[in-house]
Amino acid sequence: MISKFLSLEWKSFIRSASFGKSLAIKIVMGFFALYFILVFLALGFGLYPILQKTFPDQDPFIVVNGFIFFWFLGDLLLRFFLQKLPVMSVKPLLTIPIKRSSIVHFVLGKSAVSFFNFLPLFAIIPFSIILITKDYQLATVMTWAAAMILLTLINNFLNFIIESFSAETELSFLPIIIFAGTLFGLNYFNIINISGALSTAMLAIVNNPLLLLILIVILIGLYLFNHKILIKKLYLDHSLKTKIKEVTTSDLGWTKRFGDSAPFMQLDLKLIWRNKRPRSAVFMLVFGLLYGLFFYPQPIYRDMPIMYGFIGVFVTGIFLINFGQFIPAWDSGYYKMLMSQNIKYEQYLKSKYTLMVLSVIIMFVLSIPYVYFGWKILVAHFAAAVYNIGVNSYVIMLGGSFNRKKIDLNQRAAFNFQGTGAVQWLIGIPLLLLPLAIFGLLSHFVSFYAGISALILLGVIGIIFHQKIMRFITNKYLDSKYEMIKAFNQDN
């Protein structure tokens, strides 16, 4: 049965409409994976001499065990935000005589061979080799390495349990923040010395390998708990269940002043407000608005005008970036129906453009108080806003014509990479790095106001040629219309 599941997974991968895009992003991610592997290898071989030099009066092996608690928390947080439970299209399997338990076992077993579980080995194994060369007993080192591998797998399944409860909450990242924050706080304020207790437990396991059975029991318990959670959701009608909510309406009559684009704007605003995933783009406005407070109060950045342009583009364009990068995937659930209507595609895109432009203007107005840190900051934010309207809004809409990933609007919003493809990773280059390069080079080699003028000039040119640019972008969407329909009909 496992071989059948593996065969289905492979066919699903190579037959997907987004195969080319998925392959490209997997190659890029492969380079990142190679980078982290090299980093962990360097850490594994260099950790012992570093600790020996930093703590000359202590045994490096004892010191390492003292930091296991912090590794445990850091690993859990990274897994929560980056690692997702591997899924497979199970609905067709539920109509044929395959045990639901076998499907769940395959999904959980697939998670055990995740890159997140293999990565620590590139530090654990080299460090273990160094310990053996330093005359530590082979049995001691092997027991310690086995305990670390078991802790890694425990983190793997603990993460999925936390995620299953987080998915039921509006602020999906809150449970993990509370869990990790509570443990860290108890340890930091010496209410409970968790790091010391875990270090003592690891040393006890090393001295008595039979205690590894405790970790194995914990691992089996977490596995079975995950199995219980998943098998309860493995029904054909599970996704048909709906929550009863009080219906609320809002007056969107003000959108009528935008003419033919008003109906599409109303649909977009309702989509944003009623669904978890797009609603995050609104919540990110607060983060974007406060982004400058991480830099401007610090004296070191006041003498770096190059940062003003970058922060300005990010602050005024935060909604443009978060919402625009998934155009038209926000409508992927009903895109085929939408395209079957007698509508002008240009009106559809114009509504998206108008929302992004309005957000840029609003964010600039709200960021005016940053003038407290200097007039140059206000000028840079204005130039960045004009650049966002006249250049970045078109760049991100043009990038949307290459989107081939369907989005589930009801999935949690925080750090959700479902629906993300190569486009979303590559679009950041022209969006952020290009204006940073233009502004940075001119402000450094010419003058600050030369960089400001360049951003404003490019933005104004884009605004002047708005009709021609929008017509070109519309044609790009029309050319890929049927490819999008085909791709959005598939589950990614």
Short mmCIF file of C-alpha atoms in Angstrom, two decimals:
data_model
loop_
_atom_site.label_atom_id
_atom_site.label_comp_id
_atom_site.label_asym_id
_atom_site.label_seq_id
_atom_site.Cartn_x
_atom_site.Cartn_y
_atom_site.Cartn_z
CA MET A 1 0.00 0.00 0.00
CA ILE A 2 2.85 2.38 0.79
CA SER A 3 4.27 1.87 -2.71
CA LYS A 4 0.85 2.73 -4.17
CA PHE A 5 0.71 5.96 -2.16
CA LEU A 6 4.23 6.89 -3.26
CA SER A 7 3.28 6.24 -6.88
CA LEU A 8 0.21 8.46 -6.57
CA GLU A 9 2.27 11.24 -4.98
CA TRP A 10 4.79 11.11 -7.83
CA LYS A 11 2.10 11.18 -10.52
CA SER A 12 0.36 14.07 -8.77
CA PHE A 13 3.64 15.99 -8.79
CA ILE A 14 4.63 15.49 -12.43
CA ARG A 15 1.09 15.84 -13.83
CA SER A 16 0.26 19.06 -12.01
CA ALA A 17 -0.40 22.15 -14.14
CA SER A 18 2.12 23.96 -11.96
CA PHE A 19 4.80 21.30 -12.44
CA GLY A 20 7.22 23.69 -14.14
CA LYS A 21 6.72 26.41 -11.54
CA SER A 22 6.94 23.88 -8.68
CA LEU A 23 10.11 22.43 -10.15
CA ALA A 24 11.67 25.88 -10.39
CA ILE A 25 10.88 26.78 -6.80
CA LYS A 26 12.11 23.36 -5.65
CA ILE A 27 15.45 24.03 -7.34
CA VAL A 28 15.69 27.40 -5.60
CA MET A 29 14.73 25.83 -2.28
CA GLY A 30 17.32 23.14 -2.95
CA PHE A 31 20.05 25.79 -2.93
CA PHE A 32 18.71 27.12 0.38
CA ALA A 33 18.68 23.57 1.76
CA LEU A 34 22.29 23.07 0.67
CA TYR A 35 23.25 26.33 2.37
CA PHE A 36 21.67 25.29 5.68
CA ILE A 37 23.25 21.85 5.44
CA LEU A 38 26.68 23.46 5.11
CA VAL A 39 25.91 25.78 8.04
CA PHE A 40 24.89 22.88 10.26
CA LEU A 41 27.94 20.88 9.21
CA ALA A 42 30.18 23.80 10.12
CA LEU A 43 28.35 24.10 13.44
CA GLY A 44 28.73 20.40 14.14
CA PHE A 45 32.48 20.35 13.53
CA GLY A 46 33.15 23.76 15.08
CA LEU A 47 30.92 23.60 18.14
CA TYR A 48 33.34 21.70 20.39
CA PRO A 49 36.34 24.05 19.91
CA ILE A 50 34.07 27.11 20.17
CA LEU A 51 32.62 25.94 23.49
CA GLN A 52 36.07 24.93 24.71
CA LYS A 53 37.33 28.44 24.01
CA THR A 54 34.22 30.22 25.36
CA PHE A 55 33.88 28.08 28.50
CA PRO A 56 37.47 26.97 29.26
CA ASP A 57 36.59 25.72 32.75
CA GLN A 58 33.64 23.55 31.68
CA ASP A 59 33.14 20.34 29.76
CA PRO A 60 31.77 21.27 26.27
CA PHE A 61 29.53 18.20 26.36
CA ILE A 62 27.90 19.44 29.60
CA VAL A 63 27.54 22.95 28.15
CA VAL A 64 25.81 21.62 25.02
CA ASN A 65 23.23 19.80 27.13
CA GLY A 66 22.54 23.05 28.95
CA PHE A 67 21.46 24.66 25.66
CA ILE A 68 19.17 21.81 24.54
CA PHE A 69 16.10 23.57 25.99
CA PHE A 70 16.68 26.65 23.83
CA TRP A 71 17.31 24.47 20.77
CA PHE A 72 14.03 22.67 21.52
CA LEU A 73 12.04 25.94 21.66
CA GLY A 74 13.74 27.44 18.60
CA ASP A 75 13.20 24.28 16.57
CA LEU A 76 9.52 24.15 17.59
CA LEU A 77 8.93 27.78 16.61
CA LEU A 78 10.61 27.35 13.22
CA ARG A 79 8.62 24.21 12.53
CA PHE A 80 5.34 25.92 13.39
CA PHE A 81 5.90 28.80 11.01
CA LEU A 82 7.65 26.91 8.20
CA GLN A 83 6.78 23.20 8.36
CA LYS A 84 3.36 21.99 7.31
CA LEU A 85 1.89 18.51 7.62
CA PRO A 86 2.44 16.77 4.26
CA VAL A 87 -0.91 16.18 2.62
CA MET A 88 -2.21 14.10 -0.23
CA SER A 89 -5.50 14.27 -2.10
CA VAL A 90 -7.47 11.87 0.04
CA LYS A 91 -11.05 12.43 -1.13
CA PRO A 92 -10.76 10.06 -4.13
CA LEU A 93 -9.19 7.44 -1.84
CA LEU A 94 -12.16 7.58 0.57
CA THR A 95 -14.49 6.21 -2.10
CA ILE A 96 -12.46 3.01 -2.59
CA PRO A 97 -11.71 0.18 -0.12
CA ILE A 98 -8.59 1.62 1.53
CA LYS A 99 -8.38 1.81 5.30
CA ARG A 100 -8.47 5.37 6.59
CA SER A 101 -5.88 4.35 9.13
CA SER A 102 -3.43 3.42 6.34
CA ILE A 103 -3.83 6.85 4.75
CA VAL A 104 -3.13 8.61 8.06
CA HIS A 105 -0.12 6.39 8.77
CA PHE A 106 1.30 7.29 5.35
CA VAL A 107 0.83 11.04 5.93
CA LEU A 108 2.43 10.90 9.40
CA GLY A 109 5.23 8.65 8.16
CA LYS A 110 5.90 11.10 5.35
CA SER A 111 6.31 13.89 7.93
CA ALA A 112 8.99 11.83 9.72
CA VAL A 113 11.26 12.07 6.68
CA SER A 114 10.90 15.83 6.46
CA PHE A 115 13.96 18.00 5.78
CA PHE A 116 13.41 19.56 9.22
CA ASN A 117 14.12 16.16 10.79
CA PHE A 118 17.22 15.47 8.71
CA LEU A 119 18.81 18.91 9.09
CA PRO A 120 19.80 18.50 12.79
CA LEU A 121 21.67 15.30 11.87
CA PHE A 122 24.22 17.39 9.98
CA ALA A 123 25.16 18.97 13.32
CA ILE A 124 24.53 16.01 15.65
CA ILE A 125 26.65 13.47 13.72
CA PRO A 126 29.75 15.70 13.26
CA PHE A 127 29.60 16.78 16.91
CA SER A 128 29.34 13.12 17.94
CA ILE A 129 32.39 12.29 15.81
CA ILE A 130 34.34 15.09 17.50
CA LEU A 131 33.31 13.77 20.92
CA ILE A 132 34.58 10.28 20.02
CA THR A 133 37.91 11.72 18.86
CA LYS A 134 38.14 13.50 22.22
CA ASP A 135 38.06 10.11 24.01
CA TYR A 136 34.41 10.17 25.07
CA GLN A 137 32.99 6.66 25.40
CA LEU A 138 31.36 5.38 22.22
CA ALA A 139 28.25 4.14 24.11
CA THR A 140 27.82 7.56 25.75
CA VAL A 141 28.02 9.42 22.45
CA MET A 142 25.71 6.99 20.63
CA THR A 143 23.12 7.23 23.41
CA TRP A 144 23.26 11.03 23.34
CA ALA A 145 22.87 11.10 19.53
CA ALA A 146 19.89 8.72 19.73
CA ALA A 147 18.27 10.93 22.39
CA MET A 148 18.72 14.01 20.19
CA ILE A 149 17.15 12.23 17.21
CA LEU A 150 14.18 11.21 19.37
CA LEU A 151 13.77 14.80 20.61
CA THR A 152 13.77 15.98 16.98
CA LEU A 153 10.96 13.56 16.10
CA ILE A 154 9.07 14.53 19.27
CA ASN A 155 9.22 18.15 18.13
CA ASN A 156 7.95 17.05 14.71
CA PHE A 157 4.73 15.52 16.03
CA LEU A 158 4.27 18.04 18.86
CA ASN A 159 4.27 20.80 16.23
CA PHE A 160 1.39 19.19 14.33
CA ILE A 161 -0.68 18.89 17.51
CA ILE A 162 -0.18 22.57 18.27
CA GLU A 163 -1.03 23.43 14.66
CA SER A 164 -4.28 21.43 14.81
CA PHE A 165 -5.48 23.47 17.79
CA SER A 166 -4.15 26.73 16.30
CA ALA A 167 -6.19 26.23 13.13
CA GLU A 168 -9.37 26.67 15.19
CA THR A 169 -8.39 30.14 16.43
CA GLU A 170 -8.51 33.46 14.59
CA LEU A 171 -4.99 34.40 15.68
CA SER A 172 -3.49 31.08 14.68
CA PHE A 173 0.00 31.91 15.90
CA LEU A 174 -1.19 32.76 19.44
CA PRO A 175 -1.10 29.22 20.94
CA ILE A 176 2.54 28.59 19.96
CA ILE A 177 3.59 32.05 21.16
CA ILE A 178 1.87 31.45 24.51
CA PHE A 179 3.31 27.93 24.82
CA ALA A 180 6.89 28.88 23.91
CA GLY A 181 6.72 32.20 25.76
CA THR A 182 5.47 30.56 28.96
CA LEU A 183 8.24 27.95 28.95
CA PHE A 184 10.89 30.57 28.20
CA GLY A 185 9.53 32.91 30.88
CA LEU A 186 9.45 30.20 33.55
CA ASN A 187 13.05 29.36 32.76
CA TYR A 188 14.28 32.95 32.35
CA PHE A 189 12.87 34.18 35.67
CA ASN A 190 14.07 31.02 37.46
CA ILE A 191 10.54 30.04 38.44
CA ILE A 192 11.27 26.59 37.03
CA ASN A 193 14.79 25.77 35.86
CA ILE A 194 13.64 23.93 32.73
CA SER A 195 16.98 24.14 30.92
CA GLY A 196 18.78 22.71 33.96
CA ALA A 197 16.21 19.95 34.38
CA LEU A 198 16.42 18.96 30.70
CA SER A 199 20.23 18.99 30.87
CA THR A 200 20.13 16.73 33.94
CA ALA A 201 17.64 14.43 32.19
CA MET A 202 19.91 14.14 29.14
CA LEU A 203 22.90 13.27 31.31
CA ALA A 204 20.78 10.67 33.13
CA ILE A 205 19.81 9.12 29.79
CA VAL A 206 23.46 9.08 28.70
CA ASN A 207 24.44 7.28 31.89
CA ASN A 208 21.52 4.85 31.63
CA PRO A 209 20.53 4.11 27.99
CA LEU A 210 17.40 2.27 29.15
CA LEU A 211 15.88 5.68 29.88
CA LEU A 212 15.67 6.17 26.11
CA LEU A 213 12.47 4.14 26.44
CA ILE A 214 10.84 7.18 28.08
CA LEU A 215 11.50 9.30 24.99
CA ILE A 216 10.28 6.47 22.77
CA VAL A 217 7.03 6.23 24.78
CA ILE A 218 6.53 10.01 24.50
CA LEU A 219 7.14 9.83 20.75
CA ILE A 220 4.66 6.97 20.28
CA GLY A 221 2.09 8.83 22.39
CA LEU A 222 2.39 11.97 20.25
CA TYR A 223 2.21 9.90 17.07
CA LEU A 224 -0.99 8.16 18.22
CA PHE A 225 -2.51 11.47 19.31
CA ASN A 226 -1.82 12.92 15.85
CA HIS A 227 -3.31 9.79 14.32
CA LYS A 228 -6.45 10.25 16.42
CA ILE A 229 -6.81 13.90 15.39
CA LEU A 230 -6.35 13.24 11.67
CA ILE A 231 -8.56 10.19 11.42
CA LYS A 232 -11.47 12.16 12.91
CA LYS A 233 -11.18 14.63 10.03
CA LEU A 234 -10.84 11.99 7.32
CA TYR A 235 -14.41 11.98 6.04
CA LEU A 236 -15.82 13.01 2.68
CA ASP A 237 -18.27 15.44 4.30
CA HIS A 238 -15.79 16.95 6.76
CA SER A 239 -15.14 20.01 4.59
CA LEU A 240 -18.89 20.46 4.09
CA LYS A 241 -19.49 21.29 7.74
CA THR A 242 -19.97 24.98 8.28
CA LYS A 243 -19.92 27.17 11.34
CA ILE A 244 -23.05 29.13 12.11
CA LYS A 245 -22.25 32.82 12.15
CA GLU A 246 -24.31 35.91 12.64
CA VAL A 247 -24.67 37.60 9.28
CA THR A 248 -23.25 41.12 9.19
CA THR A 249 -23.57 43.60 6.38
CA SER A 250 -21.70 46.79 5.63
CA ASP A 251 -22.45 49.74 3.42
CA LEU A 252 -20.04 49.77 0.50
CA GLY A 253 -21.91 52.43 -1.39
CA TRP A 254 -18.84 54.67 -1.42
CA THR A 255 -17.26 52.33 -3.96
CA LYS A 256 -19.80 53.38 -6.61
CA ARG A 257 -17.78 56.51 -7.32
CA PHE A 258 -15.21 54.23 -9.00
CA GLY A 259 -17.59 53.48 -11.86
CA ASP A 260 -17.57 50.11 -13.60
CA SER A 261 -14.97 48.73 -11.17
CA ALA A 262 -17.25 49.23 -8.14
CA PRO A 263 -18.86 45.72 -8.19
CA PHE A 264 -15.44 44.06 -8.30
CA MET A 265 -14.14 46.31 -5.51
CA GLN A 266 -17.10 45.34 -3.37
CA LEU A 267 -16.37 41.65 -4.00
CA ASP A 268 -12.72 42.15 -3.06
CA LEU A 269 -13.57 44.03 0.14
CA LYS A 270 -16.06 41.34 1.17
CA LEU A 271 -13.55 38.62 0.34
CA ILE A 272 -10.90 40.33 2.50
CA TRP A 273 -13.18 40.86 5.45
CA ARG A 274 -14.89 37.45 5.48
CA ASN A 275 -11.89 35.11 5.04
CA LYS A 276 -8.90 34.38 7.26
CA ARG A 277 -6.18 34.35 4.64
CA PRO A 278 -6.83 37.66 2.83
CA ARG A 279 -7.79 39.36 6.12
CA SER A 280 -4.16 38.98 7.17
CA ALA A 281 -3.26 41.57 4.50
CA VAL A 282 -5.27 44.12 6.50
CA PHE A 283 -3.74 43.10 9.84
CA MET A 284 -0.29 43.45 8.27
CA LEU A 285 -1.02 47.16 7.75
CA VAL A 286 -0.40 47.71 11.45
CA PHE A 287 2.95 45.92 11.27
CA GLY A 288 3.88 47.86 8.15
CA LEU A 289 2.98 51.17 9.72
CA LEU A 290 5.13 50.46 12.78
CA TYR A 291 8.00 49.01 10.75
CA GLY A 292 9.91 52.28 10.77
CA LEU A 293 10.01 52.30 14.57
CA PHE A 294 12.47 49.41 14.43
CA PHE A 295 14.99 51.61 12.60
CA TYR A 296 14.35 55.35 12.83
CA PRO A 297 14.80 55.73 16.63
CA GLN A 298 18.29 54.18 16.37
CA PRO A 299 21.03 56.77 15.69
CA ILE A 300 22.97 54.40 13.42
CA TYR A 301 20.18 54.46 10.80
CA ARG A 302 19.72 58.23 10.88
CA ASP A 303 23.04 58.54 9.06
CA MET A 304 21.99 55.95 6.44
CA PRO A 305 19.57 57.72 4.05
CA ILE A 306 19.62 54.62 1.83
CA MET A 307 17.35 52.97 4.42
CA TYR A 308 14.74 55.73 4.10
CA GLY A 309 13.82 54.65 0.58
CA PHE A 310 13.64 50.96 1.43
CA ILE A 311 11.53 51.51 4.56
CA GLY A 312 9.32 53.96 2.65
CA VAL A 313 8.61 51.42 -0.10
CA PHE A 314 7.84 48.75 2.50
CA VAL A 315 5.67 50.94 4.77
CA THR A 316 3.54 52.50 2.04
CA GLY A 317 3.39 49.29 -0.01
CA ILE A 318 2.71 46.68 2.69
CA PHE A 319 -0.86 46.00 1.49
CA LEU A 320 0.21 46.17 -2.15
CA ILE A 321 2.82 43.49 -1.49
CA ASN A 322 0.69 41.16 0.65
CA PHE A 323 -2.52 41.41 -1.34
CA GLY A 324 -1.12 41.98 -4.81
CA GLN A 325 1.22 39.00 -4.93
CA PHE A 326 -1.76 36.59 -4.97
CA ILE A 327 -3.77 38.26 -7.74
CA PRO A 328 -5.84 36.53 -9.19
CA ALA A 329 -5.37 33.48 -6.91
CA TRP A 330 -7.62 35.08 -4.29
CA ASP A 331 -10.49 34.29 -6.67
CA SER A 332 -9.20 30.83 -7.60
CA GLY A 333 -12.13 29.08 -5.89
CA TYR A 334 -14.63 30.62 -8.31
CA TYR A 335 -12.32 31.86 -11.08
CA LYS A 336 -13.91 29.60 -13.71
CA MET A 337 -17.37 30.93 -12.90
CA LEU A 338 -16.07 34.51 -12.90
CA MET A 339 -14.47 34.08 -16.32
CA SER A 340 -17.70 32.65 -17.76
CA GLN A 341 -19.50 35.93 -17.09
CA ASN A 342 -19.86 38.75 -19.58
CA ILE A 343 -17.35 41.06 -17.92
CA LYS A 344 -14.40 43.11 -19.09
CA TYR A 345 -11.15 41.76 -17.72
CA GLU A 346 -9.75 45.28 -17.59
CA GLN A 347 -12.45 46.29 -15.10
CA TYR A 348 -11.63 43.25 -12.98
CA LEU A 349 -7.94 44.22 -12.84
CA LYS A 350 -8.70 47.91 -12.39
CA SER A 351 -10.55 47.16 -9.14
CA LYS A 352 -7.44 45.40 -7.77
CA TYR A 353 -5.23 48.28 -8.89
CA THR A 354 -7.54 50.85 -7.28
CA LEU A 355 -7.52 49.03 -3.93
CA MET A 356 -3.73 48.89 -3.93
CA VAL A 357 -3.37 52.57 -4.86
CA LEU A 358 -5.81 53.60 -2.12
CA SER A 359 -3.83 51.55 0.39
CA VAL A 360 -0.58 53.27 -0.64
CA ILE A 361 -2.13 56.72 -0.21
CA ILE A 362 -3.64 55.81 3.17
CA MET A 363 -0.39 54.31 4.44
CA PHE A 364 1.56 57.40 3.37
CA VAL A 365 -0.86 59.69 5.22
CA LEU A 366 -0.69 57.50 8.34
CA SER A 367 3.13 57.47 8.17
CA ILE A 368 3.39 61.28 8.17
CA PRO A 369 4.19 61.33 11.96
CA TYR A 370 7.58 59.83 11.07
CA VAL A 371 8.53 63.42 10.22
CA TYR A 372 9.37 63.60 13.93
CA PHE A 373 12.64 61.79 13.06
CA GLY A 374 13.47 64.20 10.23
CA TRP A 375 12.08 65.87 7.11
CA LYS A 376 14.12 63.60 4.83
CA ILE A 377 12.11 60.61 6.05
CA LEU A 378 8.83 62.24 5.06
CA VAL A 379 10.23 63.16 1.64
CA ALA A 380 11.53 59.59 1.15
CA HIS A 381 8.12 58.13 2.10
CA PHE A 382 6.40 60.42 -0.40
CA ALA A 383 8.80 59.40 -3.18
CA ALA A 384 8.34 55.73 -2.25
CA ALA A 385 4.54 56.11 -2.35
CA VAL A 386 4.68 57.65 -5.85
CA TYR A 387 7.03 54.84 -6.95
CA ASN A 388 4.68 52.21 -5.51
CA ILE A 389 1.73 53.69 -7.39
CA GLY A 390 3.50 54.22 -10.69
CA VAL A 391 5.80 51.18 -10.82
CA ASN A 392 5.35 48.51 -8.14
CA SER A 393 1.57 48.27 -8.58
CA TYR A 394 2.11 47.29 -12.24
CA VAL A 395 5.04 44.99 -11.44
CA ILE A 396 3.03 42.97 -8.94
CA MET A 397 -0.02 42.78 -11.22
CA LEU A 398 2.16 41.62 -14.10
CA GLY A 399 3.62 38.95 -11.82
CA GLY A 400 0.08 37.80 -11.05
CA SER A 401 -0.39 36.73 -14.67
CA PHE A 402 2.05 33.88 -13.92
CA ASN A 403 0.20 32.64 -10.82
CA ARG A 404 -0.86 29.01 -11.11
CA LYS A 405 -1.45 28.13 -7.45
CA LYS A 406 -4.89 27.78 -5.91
CA ILE A 407 -5.49 29.40 -2.51
CA ASP A 408 -7.70 28.11 0.29
CA LEU A 409 -9.15 31.30 1.78
CA ASN A 410 -10.16 29.62 5.02
CA GLN A 411 -6.71 28.38 5.99
CA ARG A 412 -4.84 30.17 8.73
CA ALA A 413 -3.20 33.38 7.67
CA ALA A 414 0.02 33.57 9.70
CA PHE A 415 3.09 32.18 7.90
CA ASN A 416 0.94 30.16 5.53
CA PHE A 417 2.85 29.28 2.35
CA GLN A 418 -0.01 27.36 0.71
CA GLY A 419 -0.50 28.75 -2.78
CA THR A 420 3.01 30.20 -2.85
CA GLY A 421 5.02 29.51 -5.99
CA ALA A 422 8.16 30.71 -7.72
CA VAL A 423 6.45 33.98 -8.68
CA GLN A 424 6.00 35.05 -5.05
CA TRP A 425 9.67 34.44 -4.31
CA LEU A 426 11.06 36.14 -7.40
CA ILE A 427 8.72 39.16 -7.43
CA GLY A 428 10.53 40.57 -4.38
CA ILE A 429 13.55 41.44 -6.56
CA PRO A 430 11.87 44.14 -8.67
CA LEU A 431 9.54 45.16 -5.84
CA LEU A 432 12.08 45.94 -3.13
CA LEU A 433 15.63 45.49 -4.41
CA LEU A 434 15.23 47.55 -7.60
CA PRO A 435 14.05 50.77 -5.89
CA LEU A 436 16.64 50.20 -3.17
CA ALA A 437 19.38 49.96 -5.81
CA ILE A 438 18.17 53.04 -7.72
CA PHE A 439 17.74 55.19 -4.64
CA GLY A 440 20.85 53.86 -2.88
CA LEU A 441 23.25 54.33 -5.80
CA LEU A 442 22.05 57.82 -6.68
CA SER A 443 21.92 59.03 -3.07
CA HIS A 444 25.42 57.67 -2.46
CA PHE A 445 27.20 58.82 -5.63
CA VAL A 446 25.14 61.95 -6.45
CA SER A 447 22.91 63.22 -3.66
CA PHE A 448 19.96 62.27 -1.49
CA TYR A 449 17.56 64.38 -3.55
CA ALA A 450 18.82 62.81 -6.79
CA GLY A 451 17.64 59.43 -5.47
CA ILE A 452 14.32 60.98 -4.40
CA SER A 453 13.85 62.58 -7.81
CA ALA A 454 14.54 59.29 -9.60
CA LEU A 455 11.85 57.43 -7.62
CA ILE A 456 9.30 60.21 -8.18
CA LEU A 457 10.13 60.46 -11.90
CA LEU A 458 9.71 56.71 -12.46
CA GLY A 459 6.43 56.78 -10.55
CA VAL A 460 5.08 59.74 -12.51
CA ILE A 461 6.03 58.09 -15.84
CA GLY A 462 4.08 54.99 -14.78
CA ILE A 463 1.05 57.08 -13.85
CA ILE A 464 1.16 58.98 -17.17
CA PHE A 465 1.25 55.75 -19.20
CA HIS A 466 -1.33 54.04 -16.97
CA GLN A 467 -3.75 53.16 -19.78
CA LYS A 468 -1.13 51.60 -22.04
CA ILE A 469 0.46 49.64 -19.20
CA MET A 470 -2.91 48.33 -17.98
CA ARG A 471 -3.81 47.31 -21.52
CA PHE A 472 -0.56 45.35 -21.80
CA ILE A 473 -1.12 43.67 -18.41
CA THR A 474 -4.72 42.83 -19.33
CA ASN A 475 -3.55 41.11 -22.51
CA LYS A 476 -1.07 39.05 -20.47
CA TYR A 477 -3.91 37.86 -18.22
CA LEU A 478 -6.14 37.08 -21.20
CA ASP A 479 -3.34 35.06 -22.82
CA SER A 480 -2.99 32.90 -19.70
CA LYS A 481 -6.70 32.84 -18.83
CA TYR A 482 -7.33 29.21 -19.71
CA GLU A 483 -4.06 28.03 -18.17
CA MET A 484 -5.18 29.64 -14.91
CA ILE A 485 -8.60 28.00 -15.10
CA LYS A 486 -6.96 24.61 -15.60
CA ALA A 487 -4.47 25.18 -12.77
CA PHE A 488 -7.05 26.53 -10.31
CA ASN A 489 -9.18 23.42 -10.87
CA GLN A 490 -6.42 21.33 -9.32
CA ASP A 491 -5.54 20.92 -5.64
CA ASN A 492 -1.93 22.04 -5.04
#
